[in-house]
mmCIF file of C-alpha atoms (C1' of nucleotides) in Angstrom:
data_model
loop_
_atom_site.group_PDB
_atom_site.id
_atom_site.type_symbol
_atom_site.label_atom_id
_atom_site.label_comp_id
_atom_site.label_asym_id
_atom_site.label_seq_id
_atom_site.Cartn_x
_atom_site.Cartn_y
_atom_site.Cartn_z
ATOM 1 C CA UNK A 1 14.589 -11.985 4.059
ATOM 2 C CA UNK A 2 11.483 -12.845 1.986
ATOM 3 C CA UNK A 3 9.363 -9.912 1.087
ATOM 4 C CA UNK A 4 7.895 -10.848 -2.363
ATOM 5 C CA UNK A 5 7.221 -14.285 -3.925
ATOM 6 C CA UNK A 6 5.751 -16.206 -6.711
ATOM 7 C CA UNK A 7 2.756 -18.540 -6.494
ATOM 8 C CA UNK A 8 1.877 -20.198 -9.701
ATOM 9 C CA UNK A 9 1.466 -23.806 -8.900
ATOM 10 C CA UNK A 10 -2.427 -24.661 -8.927
ATOM 11 C CA UNK A 11 -3.918 -25.571 -5.463
ATOM 12 C CA UNK A 12 -4.835 -29.034 -6.631
ATOM 13 C CA UNK A 13 -1.133 -29.635 -7.744
ATOM 14 C CA UNK A 14 -0.025 -28.451 -4.316
ATOM 15 C CA UNK A 15 -2.460 -30.685 -2.719
ATOM 16 C CA UNK A 16 -0.923 -33.773 -4.511
ATOM 17 C CA UNK A 17 2.674 -32.409 -3.872
ATOM 18 C CA UNK A 18 2.125 -32.041 -0.105
ATOM 19 C CA UNK A 19 -0.400 -34.779 0.430
ATOM 20 C CA UNK A 20 -3.146 -32.303 1.611
ATOM 21 C CA UNK A 21 -6.767 -31.385 0.952
ATOM 22 C CA UNK A 22 -8.283 -27.967 0.126
ATOM 23 C CA UNK A 23 -10.463 -26.684 2.802
ATOM 24 C CA UNK A 24 -12.654 -24.351 0.803
ATOM 25 C CA UNK A 25 -13.642 -24.081 -2.917
ATOM 26 C CA UNK A 26 -11.175 -21.415 -3.731
ATOM 27 C CA UNK A 27 -9.409 -23.539 -6.450
ATOM 28 C CA UNK A 28 -11.704 -21.981 -8.980
ATOM 29 C CA UNK A 29 -10.576 -18.500 -8.121
ATOM 30 C CA UNK A 30 -6.897 -19.512 -8.357
ATOM 31 C CA UNK A 31 -4.744 -17.369 -10.609
ATOM 32 C CA UNK A 32 -1.053 -17.709 -10.964
ATOM 33 C CA UNK A 33 0.584 -14.809 -9.152
ATOM 34 C CA UNK A 34 4.206 -13.811 -10.236
ATOM 35 C CA UNK A 35 4.357 -10.840 -7.743
ATOM 36 C CA UNK A 36 2.849 -11.899 -4.282
ATOM 37 C CA UNK A 37 3.113 -8.799 -1.937
ATOM 38 C CA UNK A 38 2.640 -8.643 1.789
ATOM 39 C CA UNK A 39 -0.897 -8.347 3.192
ATOM 40 C CA UNK A 40 -2.392 -10.399 0.281
ATOM 41 C CA UNK A 41 -4.040 -13.740 0.720
ATOM 42 C CA UNK A 42 -1.826 -16.739 0.122
ATOM 43 C CA UNK A 43 -1.997 -20.411 0.575
ATOM 44 C CA UNK A 44 -0.795 -22.075 3.623
ATOM 45 C CA UNK A 45 -0.295 -25.843 4.561
ATOM 46 C CA UNK A 46 -1.263 -26.820 8.217
ATOM 47 C CA UNK A 47 -1.878 -29.928 10.175
ATOM 48 C CA UNK A 48 -5.314 -29.923 11.664
ATOM 49 C CA UNK A 49 -6.475 -31.637 14.883
ATOM 50 C CA UNK A 50 -9.038 -33.739 13.170
ATOM 51 C CA UNK A 51 -7.111 -36.680 11.965
ATOM 52 C CA UNK A 52 -9.356 -37.824 9.074
ATOM 53 C CA UNK A 53 -7.652 -35.816 6.251
ATOM 54 C CA UNK A 54 -5.320 -33.909 8.464
ATOM 55 C CA UNK A 55 -3.151 -31.829 6.202
ATOM 56 C CA UNK A 56 -5.064 -28.945 4.727
ATOM 57 C CA UNK A 57 -4.239 -26.131 2.284
ATOM 58 C CA UNK A 58 -6.060 -22.995 3.210
ATOM 59 C CA UNK A 59 -5.782 -19.172 2.848
ATOM 60 C CA UNK A 60 -4.184 -16.786 5.156
ATOM 61 C CA UNK A 61 -3.162 -13.178 4.927
ATOM 62 C CA UNK A 62 0.613 -12.647 4.502
ATOM 63 C CA UNK A 63 1.595 -10.521 7.506
ATOM 64 C CA UNK A 64 0.854 -11.745 11.004
ATOM 65 C CA UNK A 65 -1.822 -10.150 13.010
ATOM 66 C CA UNK A 66 -1.411 -11.278 16.810
ATOM 67 C CA UNK A 67 -4.743 -11.926 18.477
ATOM 68 C CA UNK A 68 -4.482 -8.798 20.546
ATOM 69 C CA UNK A 69 -3.962 -6.438 17.538
ATOM 70 C CA UNK A 70 -6.209 -3.394 17.525
ATOM 71 C CA UNK A 71 -6.179 -3.079 13.726
ATOM 72 C CA UNK A 72 -4.376 -4.479 10.696
ATOM 73 C CA UNK A 73 -1.822 -1.619 10.544
ATOM 74 C CA UNK A 74 1.271 -3.348 11.600
ATOM 75 C CA UNK A 75 0.588 -6.664 9.684
ATOM 76 C CA UNK A 76 2.880 -5.526 6.881
ATOM 77 C CA UNK A 77 5.795 -5.445 9.211
ATOM 78 C CA UNK A 78 5.172 -8.938 10.406
ATOM 79 C CA UNK A 79 5.732 -10.735 7.117
ATOM 80 C CA UNK A 80 8.778 -12.477 8.466
ATOM 81 C CA UNK A 81 9.771 -13.944 11.838
ATOM 82 C CA UNK A 82 13.472 -14.367 12.811
ATOM 83 C CA UNK A 83 14.150 -18.094 13.709
ATOM 84 C CA UNK A 84 16.755 -16.945 16.230
ATOM 85 C CA UNK A 85 14.261 -15.072 18.495
ATOM 86 C CA UNK A 86 11.002 -16.972 17.703
ATOM 87 C CA UNK A 87 10.652 -18.297 21.181
ATOM 88 C CA UNK A 88 11.196 -15.012 22.914
ATOM 89 C CA UNK A 89 9.064 -12.464 20.873
ATOM 90 C CA UNK A 90 5.654 -11.792 22.338
ATOM 91 C CA UNK A 91 4.024 -11.945 18.865
ATOM 92 C CA UNK A 92 5.460 -15.448 17.901
ATOM 93 C CA UNK A 93 6.407 -17.429 21.013
ATOM 94 C CA UNK A 94 2.882 -18.607 21.774
ATOM 95 C CA UNK A 95 2.486 -19.794 18.189
ATOM 96 C CA UNK A 96 5.523 -22.081 18.089
ATOM 97 C CA UNK A 97 3.885 -24.959 19.893
ATOM 98 C CA UNK A 98 0.746 -25.436 17.793
ATOM 99 C CA UNK A 99 0.541 -22.920 15.184
ATOM 100 C CA UNK A 100 3.284 -23.838 12.776
ATOM 101 C CA UNK A 101 2.588 -23.892 9.010
ATOM 102 C CA UNK A 102 4.295 -24.189 5.668
ATOM 103 C CA UNK A 103 3.996 -21.632 2.868
ATOM 104 C CA UNK A 104 4.374 -23.082 -0.634
ATOM 105 C CA UNK A 105 6.062 -20.754 -3.021
ATOM 106 C CA UNK A 106 7.532 -21.256 -6.486
ATOM 107 C CA UNK A 107 10.240 -19.087 -5.637
ATOM 108 C CA UNK A 108 10.871 -15.731 -3.998
ATOM 109 C CA UNK A 109 12.516 -12.331 -4.844
ATOM 110 C CA UNK A 110 15.352 -10.779 -2.963
ATOM 111 C CA UNK A 111 16.861 -7.323 -3.615
ATOM 112 C CA UNK A 112 20.572 -7.162 -3.402
ATOM 113 C CA UNK A 113 21.865 -4.896 -0.714
ATOM 114 C CA UNK A 114 25.491 -6.176 -0.517
ATOM 115 C CA UNK A 115 28.067 -4.308 -2.506
ATOM 116 C CA UNK A 116 30.355 -6.954 -4.007
ATOM 117 C CA UNK A 117 33.345 -5.001 -5.276
ATOM 118 C CA UNK A 118 30.941 -2.917 -7.295
ATOM 119 C CA UNK A 119 30.899 0.076 -4.942
ATOM 120 C CA UNK A 120 28.239 1.632 -2.803
ATOM 121 C CA UNK A 121 26.350 3.412 -5.630
ATOM 122 C CA UNK A 122 25.257 0.226 -7.394
ATOM 123 C CA UNK A 123 21.413 0.293 -8.130
ATOM 124 C CA UNK A 124 19.415 -2.280 -6.159
ATOM 125 C CA UNK A 125 18.747 -5.350 -8.271
ATOM 126 C CA UNK A 126 16.111 -7.911 -7.795
ATOM 127 C CA UNK A 127 16.920 -11.650 -7.879
ATOM 128 C CA UNK A 128 14.595 -14.594 -8.326
ATOM 129 C CA UNK A 129 15.465 -17.651 -6.062
ATOM 130 C CA UNK A 130 13.919 -21.013 -6.582
ATOM 131 C CA UNK A 131 14.443 -24.721 -6.697
ATOM 132 C CA UNK A 132 16.624 -25.667 -9.642
ATOM 133 C CA UNK A 133 13.923 -27.976 -10.995
ATOM 134 C CA UNK A 134 11.141 -25.279 -10.530
ATOM 135 C CA UNK A 135 9.252 -27.466 -8.014
ATOM 136 C CA UNK A 136 7.474 -25.586 -5.294
ATOM 137 C CA UNK A 137 9.382 -24.852 -2.126
ATOM 138 C CA UNK A 138 7.992 -25.369 1.386
ATOM 139 C CA UNK A 139 8.851 -22.297 3.543
ATOM 140 C CA UNK A 140 8.553 -22.588 7.409
ATOM 141 C CA UNK A 141 5.866 -20.298 8.787
ATOM 142 C CA UNK A 142 3.663 -19.413 11.765
ATOM 143 C CA UNK A 143 -0.027 -18.643 11.640
ATOM 144 C CA UNK A 144 -2.705 -17.344 13.917
ATOM 145 C CA UNK A 145 -6.193 -15.826 13.881
ATOM 146 C CA UNK A 146 -7.458 -12.297 14.672
ATOM 147 C CA UNK A 147 -10.961 -11.076 15.235
ATOM 148 C CA UNK A 148 -11.532 -7.957 12.842
ATOM 149 C CA UNK A 149 -13.579 -5.372 14.979
ATOM 150 C CA UNK A 150 -14.481 -3.554 11.875
ATOM 151 C CA UNK A 151 -16.042 -6.620 10.398
ATOM 152 C CA UNK A 152 -18.216 -7.744 13.351
ATOM 153 C CA UNK A 153 -15.439 -9.883 14.821
ATOM 154 C CA UNK A 154 -14.964 -12.047 11.739
ATOM 155 C CA UNK A 155 -12.006 -14.274 12.088
ATOM 156 C CA UNK A 156 -8.903 -13.413 9.868
ATOM 157 C CA UNK A 157 -6.130 -15.909 9.483
ATOM 158 C CA UNK A 158 -2.576 -14.570 8.957
ATOM 159 C CA UNK A 159 0.841 -15.830 8.835
ATOM 160 C CA UNK A 160 4.610 -15.042 8.741
ATOM 161 C CA UNK A 161 7.565 -16.674 6.860
ATOM 162 C CA UNK A 162 10.448 -17.736 9.181
ATOM 163 C CA UNK A 163 13.929 -16.425 8.169
ATOM 164 C CA UNK A 164 17.516 -17.275 8.999
ATOM 165 C CA UNK A 165 21.155 -16.516 8.113
ATOM 166 C CA UNK A 166 21.690 -17.375 4.504
ATOM 167 C CA UNK A 167 24.064 -19.998 3.037
ATOM 168 C CA UNK A 168 27.329 -18.809 1.578
ATOM 169 C CA UNK A 169 25.953 -18.403 -1.942
ATOM 170 C CA UNK A 170 22.923 -16.426 -1.072
ATOM 171 C CA UNK A 171 24.945 -14.147 1.375
ATOM 172 C CA UNK A 172 26.287 -12.386 -1.758
ATOM 173 C CA UNK A 173 22.718 -11.095 -2.254
ATOM 174 C CA UNK A 174 21.240 -10.681 1.119
ATOM 175 C CA UNK A 175 21.933 -11.276 4.834
ATOM 176 C CA UNK A 176 18.638 -13.129 5.471
ATOM 177 C CA UNK A 177 16.845 -16.046 3.703
ATOM 178 C CA UNK A 178 13.623 -17.974 4.476
ATOM 179 C CA UNK A 179 13.771 -21.487 6.053
ATOM 180 C CA UNK A 180 13.161 -24.164 3.354
ATOM 181 C CA UNK A 181 11.938 -27.591 4.448
ATOM 182 C CA UNK A 182 12.343 -30.859 2.427
ATOM 183 C CA UNK A 183 10.986 -34.397 2.436
ATOM 184 C CA UNK A 184 10.233 -35.696 6.043
ATOM 185 C CA UNK A 185 11.089 -32.421 7.512
ATOM 186 C CA UNK A 186 7.749 -30.930 6.276
ATOM 187 C CA UNK A 187 5.708 -33.417 8.277
ATOM 188 C CA UNK A 188 8.045 -33.055 11.224
ATOM 189 C CA UNK A 189 7.698 -29.205 11.142
ATOM 190 C CA UNK A 190 3.823 -29.411 10.964
ATOM 191 C CA UNK A 191 3.300 -31.890 13.679
ATOM 192 C CA UNK A 192 6.485 -32.669 15.623
ATOM 193 C CA UNK A 193 6.465 -32.471 19.373
ATOM 194 C CA UNK A 194 8.179 -30.676 20.780
ATOM 195 C CA UNK A 195 8.489 -28.017 18.118
ATOM 196 C CA UNK A 196 11.538 -29.084 15.809
ATOM 197 C CA UNK A 197 13.331 -25.795 15.840
ATOM 198 C CA UNK A 198 16.452 -27.507 14.627
ATOM 199 C CA UNK A 199 14.831 -27.583 11.206
ATOM 200 C CA UNK A 200 15.050 -23.672 10.976
ATOM 201 C CA UNK A 201 18.365 -23.662 9.225
ATOM 202 C CA UNK A 202 19.683 -22.322 5.930
ATOM 203 C CA UNK A 203 19.188 -24.692 2.822
ATOM 204 C CA UNK A 204 22.344 -26.109 1.405
ATOM 205 C CA UNK A 205 23.726 -23.875 -1.563
ATOM 206 C CA UNK A 206 22.955 -26.441 -4.285
ATOM 207 C CA UNK A 207 19.310 -26.656 -3.054
ATOM 208 C CA UNK A 208 18.463 -23.305 -4.611
ATOM 209 C CA UNK A 209 19.256 -21.459 -7.777
ATOM 210 C CA UNK A 210 19.160 -17.694 -8.258
ATOM 211 C CA UNK A 211 19.464 -15.262 -11.166
ATOM 212 C CA UNK A 212 18.907 -11.565 -11.553
ATOM 213 C CA UNK A 213 15.468 -10.418 -13.041
ATOM 214 C CA UNK A 214 14.053 -7.130 -14.270
ATOM 215 C CA UNK A 215 13.297 -4.250 -11.969
ATOM 216 C CA UNK A 216 9.720 -4.501 -13.268
ATOM 217 C CA UNK A 217 9.018 -6.852 -10.293
ATOM 218 C CA UNK A 218 9.526 -3.687 -8.066
ATOM 219 C CA UNK A 219 5.989 -2.539 -8.947
ATOM 220 C CA UNK A 220 3.300 -4.593 -7.443
ATOM 221 C CA UNK A 221 0.922 -4.075 -10.198
ATOM 222 C CA UNK A 222 3.294 -5.794 -12.782
ATOM 223 C CA UNK A 223 2.421 -9.509 -12.812
ATOM 224 C CA UNK A 224 3.301 -12.086 -15.395
ATOM 225 C CA UNK A 225 5.805 -14.848 -16.331
ATOM 226 C CA UNK A 226 8.140 -12.214 -17.839
ATOM 227 C CA UNK A 227 9.035 -11.149 -14.121
ATOM 228 C CA UNK A 228 10.871 -14.464 -13.582
ATOM 229 C CA UNK A 229 12.862 -14.370 -16.907
ATOM 230 C CA UNK A 230 16.532 -13.990 -16.364
ATOM 231 C CA UNK A 231 17.830 -10.577 -16.821
ATOM 232 C CA UNK A 232 20.711 -10.028 -19.308
ATOM 233 C CA UNK A 233 23.498 -10.337 -16.781
ATOM 234 C CA UNK A 234 23.642 -12.271 -13.572
ATOM 235 C CA UNK A 235 26.507 -10.833 -11.456
ATOM 236 C CA UNK A 236 26.492 -13.760 -8.979
ATOM 237 C "C1'" DC B 1 -0.278 0.271 40.101
ATOM 238 C "C1'" DC B 2 -0.974 2.080 34.870
ATOM 239 C "C1'" DA B 3 1.139 2.822 30.194
ATOM 240 C "C1'" DG B 4 3.013 1.129 26.348
ATOM 241 C "C1'" DA B 5 5.058 -2.106 23.582
ATOM 242 C "C1'" DC B 6 4.516 -6.243 21.149
ATOM 243 C "C1'" DG B 7 8.226 -6.700 14.367
ATOM 244 C "C1'" DT B 8 11.733 -7.186 10.403
ATOM 245 C "C1'" DT B 9 14.491 -5.072 7.235
ATOM 246 C "C1'" DG B 10 17.542 -1.597 5.681
ATOM 247 C "C1'" DT B 11 19.674 2.722 6.130
ATOM 248 C "C1'" DT B 12 22.060 6.525 8.303
ATOM 249 C "C1'" DG C 1 -2.886 -11.302 25.883
ATOM 250 C "C1'" DT C 2 1.313 -10.434 28.381
ATOM 251 C "C1'" DC C 3 5.508 -8.465 29.636
ATOM 252 C "C1'" DT C 4 8.526 -4.413 30.595
ATOM 253 C "C1'" DG C 5 9.371 0.134 32.238
ATOM 254 C "C1'" DG C 6 8.492 3.673 35.185
ATOM 255 C "C1'" DC D 1 9.546 -6.118 -0.267
ATOM 256 C "C1'" DC D 2 8.850 -1.411 -3.254
ATOM 257 C "C1'" DA D 3 6.040 2.533 -4.876
ATOM 258 C "C1'" DG D 4 3.532 6.348 -3.865
ATOM 259 C "C1'" DA D 5 1.358 9.551 -1.072
ATOM 260 C "C1'" DC D 6 1.698 12.966 2.260
ATOM 261 C "C1'" DG D 7 -4.650 17.907 1.901
ATOM 262 C "C1'" DT D 8 -9.127 20.526 1.850
ATOM 263 C "C1'" DT D 9 -13.001 22.283 -0.145
ATOM 264 C "C1'" DG D 10 -16.567 22.222 -3.401
ATOM 265 C "C1'" DT D 11 -18.332 20.426 -7.495
ATOM 266 C "C1'" DT D 12 -19.238 16.691 -10.901
ATOM 267 C "C1'" DG E 1 10.919 11.390 6.801
ATOM 268 C "C1'" DT E 2 7.233 8.104 7.422
ATOM 269 C "C1'" DC E 3 3.175 5.789 6.560
ATOM 270 C "C1'" DT E 4 -0.124 3.133 3.609
ATOM 271 C "C1'" DG E 5 -1.277 0.054 -0.061
ATOM 272 C "C1'" DG E 6 -0.411 -3.732 -2.810
#
DNA sequence: CCAGACGTTGTT
DNA sequence: GTCTGG
DNA sequence: CCAGACGTTGTT
DNA sequence: GTCTGG
């Protein structure tokens, strides 16, 4: 799956990379984040209706809040959406047509849950997965808005990252992975009609690299470039 | 009709 | 909001 | 996703 | 065990 990630590329660089504009002056507040956790504000890339500068980078809370939610309590369990059931689930199916987005990340963390010949008592180890060249990845997502009753109906944007079955290499670590989009697929995902669900597939093994990192990443308050330094041994 | 769920993951 | 279960 | 709390009262 | 916070 994808439950923790890295966001260190500056918004202005993401705008260049994804041919987008920034929709509010948050660039000044940007700080590299090596430990992005659910419920925090992240950047999403969306295609807006007004065609002038129609690709926009804007903030959203990670953890989808359906418009009918009573409170934010369950947002943390909606950080991912299964690609296989996207069009069936009440929380997601209405968003597939016109609320698709891309979540730019520099990489994400995965905790190994598969025992590969090491026995069942192996301690859980975190891995960092990214592009081999370190360039930001475009993850497929869905977004929506919710009116916060505790803040006078203020609109809250939120999003979820779409997952699928992993390629054969990443299957050694985990049984899910986020859907990565490349090249023209990004534009197709953001504006294609009907929704190009065929793009929600596992990236090829050579598209991503992975290596084990320190368990320091487990604690959310730890945050720095040391979190993505390779640990002494990479088992896979 | 009303009440209650609406999600993913991992673990047992 | 909308669907399912009772 | 993992870590950490999980409680009340009264006093500072 | 289960929920909340980050």
